[in-house]
C-alpha cells in the first residue's frame, strides 16, 4: 500500500469528514422535510392537543409541540421510562415546555380518554404486540373527528424481527393490511400518501375517528 504524504493525508481526511458531514446534513434535511409533512398532513394548529405514540428519542415530538404552539399540549408516550427521560431532556434542551411524557405498555398507550385531537405513530404500529388492544386504546384517546397519522413500511425480511409482534412476512406492515385493521376498528381514511420521506418504501396513511352522526 502506498504511503500518503502529510498534505495528501490531510486532504483525504478532509474528504472523509466532508462525506460524514454531508451525510449528517442530508439526514437533518430529511428529518426537517418529514417533520413539516407530518405537521401539514395532520393539520396541526394552535391550541390542539397531540400525541407522539412511541416517541423514541423525541425527534418528532418537538415538531408536534411547535405545531400546536404554546397554547397546545403534546403527550409523548413510550414503554420504557428511560426513553421518556431522553425525550424530556431533549425538550428541556430545546426550550420546549408544552410536552408531557406518558408511560404506556403493549396493551395501552397510557393516554387519558378523549385527550387528543391528533396522534402520530411513526414506524411504531408494526411493533404492537397486541394491535387490537392498542387500536382500542388509540380510539379511546382520540376525540371524535380527531386524526391519526400512521407512518410505516412494507414488511422487510432483512430487518431484525420484532419480538412479540404478529408475523407479517418481515419487519413492517403492508398498507392494505393496515387499512383493513384500522377500518375494522372503525377508523375512516382521510389521506393515503404512498411515498413518504422516512425509511425505504415508507408510506403514511391518515385516519380519522368519525365525528358523531
mmCIF file of C-alpha atoms in Angstrom, residues 81-172:
data_model
loop_
_atom_site.group_PDB
_atom_site.id
_atom_site.type_symbol
_atom_site.label_atom_id
_atom_site.label_comp_id
_atom_site.label_asym_id
_atom_site.label_seq_id
_atom_site.Cartn_x
_atom_site.Cartn_y
_atom_site.Cartn_z
ATOM 1 C CA UNK A 81 -39.071 5.168 31.398
ATOM 2 C CA UNK A 82 -35.525 5.609 30.127
ATOM 3 C CA UNK A 83 -36.847 6.676 26.715
ATOM 4 C CA UNK A 84 -39.202 9.151 28.337
ATOM 5 C CA UNK A 85 -36.289 10.611 30.284
ATOM 6 C CA UNK A 86 -34.461 11.107 26.958
ATOM 7 C CA UNK A 87 -37.498 12.842 25.471
ATOM 8 C CA UNK A 88 -37.813 15.158 28.467
ATOM 9 C CA UNK A 89 -34.113 16.012 28.341
ATOM 10 C CA UNK A 90 -34.397 16.814 24.637
ATOM 11 C CA UNK A 91 -37.423 19.055 25.190
ATOM 12 C CA UNK A 92 -35.643 20.879 28.013
ATOM 13 C CA UNK A 93 -32.581 21.417 25.836
ATOM 14 C CA UNK A 94 -34.784 22.776 23.025
ATOM 15 C CA UNK A 95 -36.672 25.092 25.375
ATOM 16 C CA UNK A 96 -39.994 23.321 24.785
ATOM 17 C CA UNK A 97 -42.320 23.225 27.797
ATOM 18 C CA UNK A 98 -45.657 22.032 26.394
ATOM 19 C CA UNK A 99 -44.783 18.308 26.315
ATOM 20 C CA UNK A 100 -45.969 15.760 28.891
ATOM 21 C CA UNK A 101 -44.369 12.291 28.948
ATOM 22 C CA UNK A 102 -46.597 9.243 29.468
ATOM 23 C CA UNK A 103 -45.590 5.652 30.252
ATOM 24 C CA UNK A 104 -47.585 3.031 28.333
ATOM 25 C CA UNK A 105 -47.298 -0.689 27.691
ATOM 26 C CA UNK A 106 -48.050 -3.226 24.948
ATOM 27 C CA UNK A 107 -51.809 -3.105 25.548
ATOM 28 C CA UNK A 108 -52.449 0.605 26.022
ATOM 29 C CA UNK A 109 -50.916 3.952 25.198
ATOM 30 C CA UNK A 110 -51.406 5.342 28.705
ATOM 31 C CA UNK A 111 -53.106 8.415 27.218
ATOM 32 C CA UNK A 112 -56.114 9.941 29.012
ATOM 33 C CA UNK A 113 -59.505 9.202 27.477
ATOM 34 C CA UNK A 114 -60.614 11.741 24.894
ATOM 35 C CA UNK A 115 -57.431 13.785 25.255
ATOM 36 C CA UNK A 116 -56.209 14.166 21.683
ATOM 37 C CA UNK A 117 -57.094 15.997 18.506
ATOM 38 C CA UNK A 118 -54.193 14.380 16.639
ATOM 39 C CA UNK A 119 -51.952 11.318 17.127
ATOM 40 C CA UNK A 120 -48.702 10.357 15.387
ATOM 41 C CA UNK A 121 -47.494 6.742 15.019
ATOM 42 C CA UNK A 122 -44.165 6.863 13.202
ATOM 43 C CA UNK A 123 -42.718 3.404 12.467
ATOM 44 C CA UNK A 124 -44.496 2.146 15.576
ATOM 45 C CA UNK A 125 -47.674 0.312 14.560
ATOM 46 C CA UNK A 126 -45.865 -2.831 13.358
ATOM 47 C CA UNK A 127 -44.202 -3.106 16.793
ATOM 48 C CA UNK A 128 -47.507 -3.577 18.634
ATOM 49 C CA UNK A 129 -47.633 -6.987 20.328
ATOM 50 C CA UNK A 130 -51.403 -6.630 20.756
ATOM 51 C CA UNK A 131 -52.600 -4.472 17.841
ATOM 52 C CA UNK A 132 -56.300 -4.948 18.658
ATOM 53 C CA UNK A 133 -55.878 -3.681 22.210
ATOM 54 C CA UNK A 134 -53.743 -0.765 21.029
ATOM 55 C CA UNK A 135 -56.299 0.221 18.391
ATOM 56 C CA UNK A 136 -58.898 0.333 21.135
ATOM 57 C CA UNK A 137 -56.614 2.470 23.293
ATOM 58 C CA UNK A 138 -55.949 4.855 20.393
ATOM 59 C CA UNK A 139 -59.675 5.121 19.680
ATOM 60 C CA UNK A 140 -60.366 5.949 23.333
ATOM 61 C CA UNK A 141 -57.642 8.617 23.438
ATOM 62 C CA UNK A 142 -58.810 10.319 20.252
ATOM 63 C CA UNK A 143 -61.676 12.798 20.309
ATOM 64 C CA UNK A 144 -64.469 12.254 17.764
ATOM 65 C CA UNK A 145 -63.290 13.820 14.499
ATOM 66 C CA UNK A 146 -59.643 13.531 15.576
ATOM 67 C CA UNK A 147 -56.991 12.129 13.270
ATOM 68 C CA UNK A 148 -54.118 9.631 13.422
ATOM 69 C CA UNK A 149 -51.152 9.627 11.024
ATOM 70 C CA UNK A 150 -49.613 6.145 10.727
ATOM 71 C CA UNK A 151 -46.197 6.129 9.046
ATOM 72 C CA UNK A 152 -44.877 2.664 8.294
ATOM 73 C CA UNK A 153 -43.075 0.422 5.803
ATOM 74 C CA UNK A 154 -43.996 -2.777 3.950
ATOM 75 C CA UNK A 155 -42.506 -5.914 5.570
ATOM 76 C CA UNK A 156 -38.690 -6.021 5.326
ATOM 77 C CA UNK A 157 -37.250 -9.519 5.545
ATOM 78 C CA UNK A 158 -33.710 -8.190 6.025
ATOM 79 C CA UNK A 159 -34.615 -6.092 9.068
ATOM 80 C CA UNK A 160 -34.476 -7.548 12.614
ATOM 81 C CA UNK A 161 -37.645 -9.321 13.665
ATOM 82 C CA UNK A 162 -39.798 -7.526 16.217
ATOM 83 C CA UNK A 163 -40.188 -9.918 19.151
ATOM 84 C CA UNK A 164 -43.798 -10.390 20.205
ATOM 85 C CA UNK A 165 -45.291 -8.635 17.173
ATOM 86 C CA UNK A 166 -47.575 -10.521 14.753
ATOM 87 C CA UNK A 167 -45.801 -12.276 11.870
ATOM 88 C CA UNK A 168 -46.422 -10.247 8.719
ATOM 89 C CA UNK A 169 -43.670 -11.544 6.453
ATOM 90 C CA UNK A 170 -40.994 -9.250 7.829
ATOM 91 C CA UNK A 171 -40.375 -6.084 9.814
ATOM 92 C CA UNK A 172 -43.254 -3.759 8.863
#
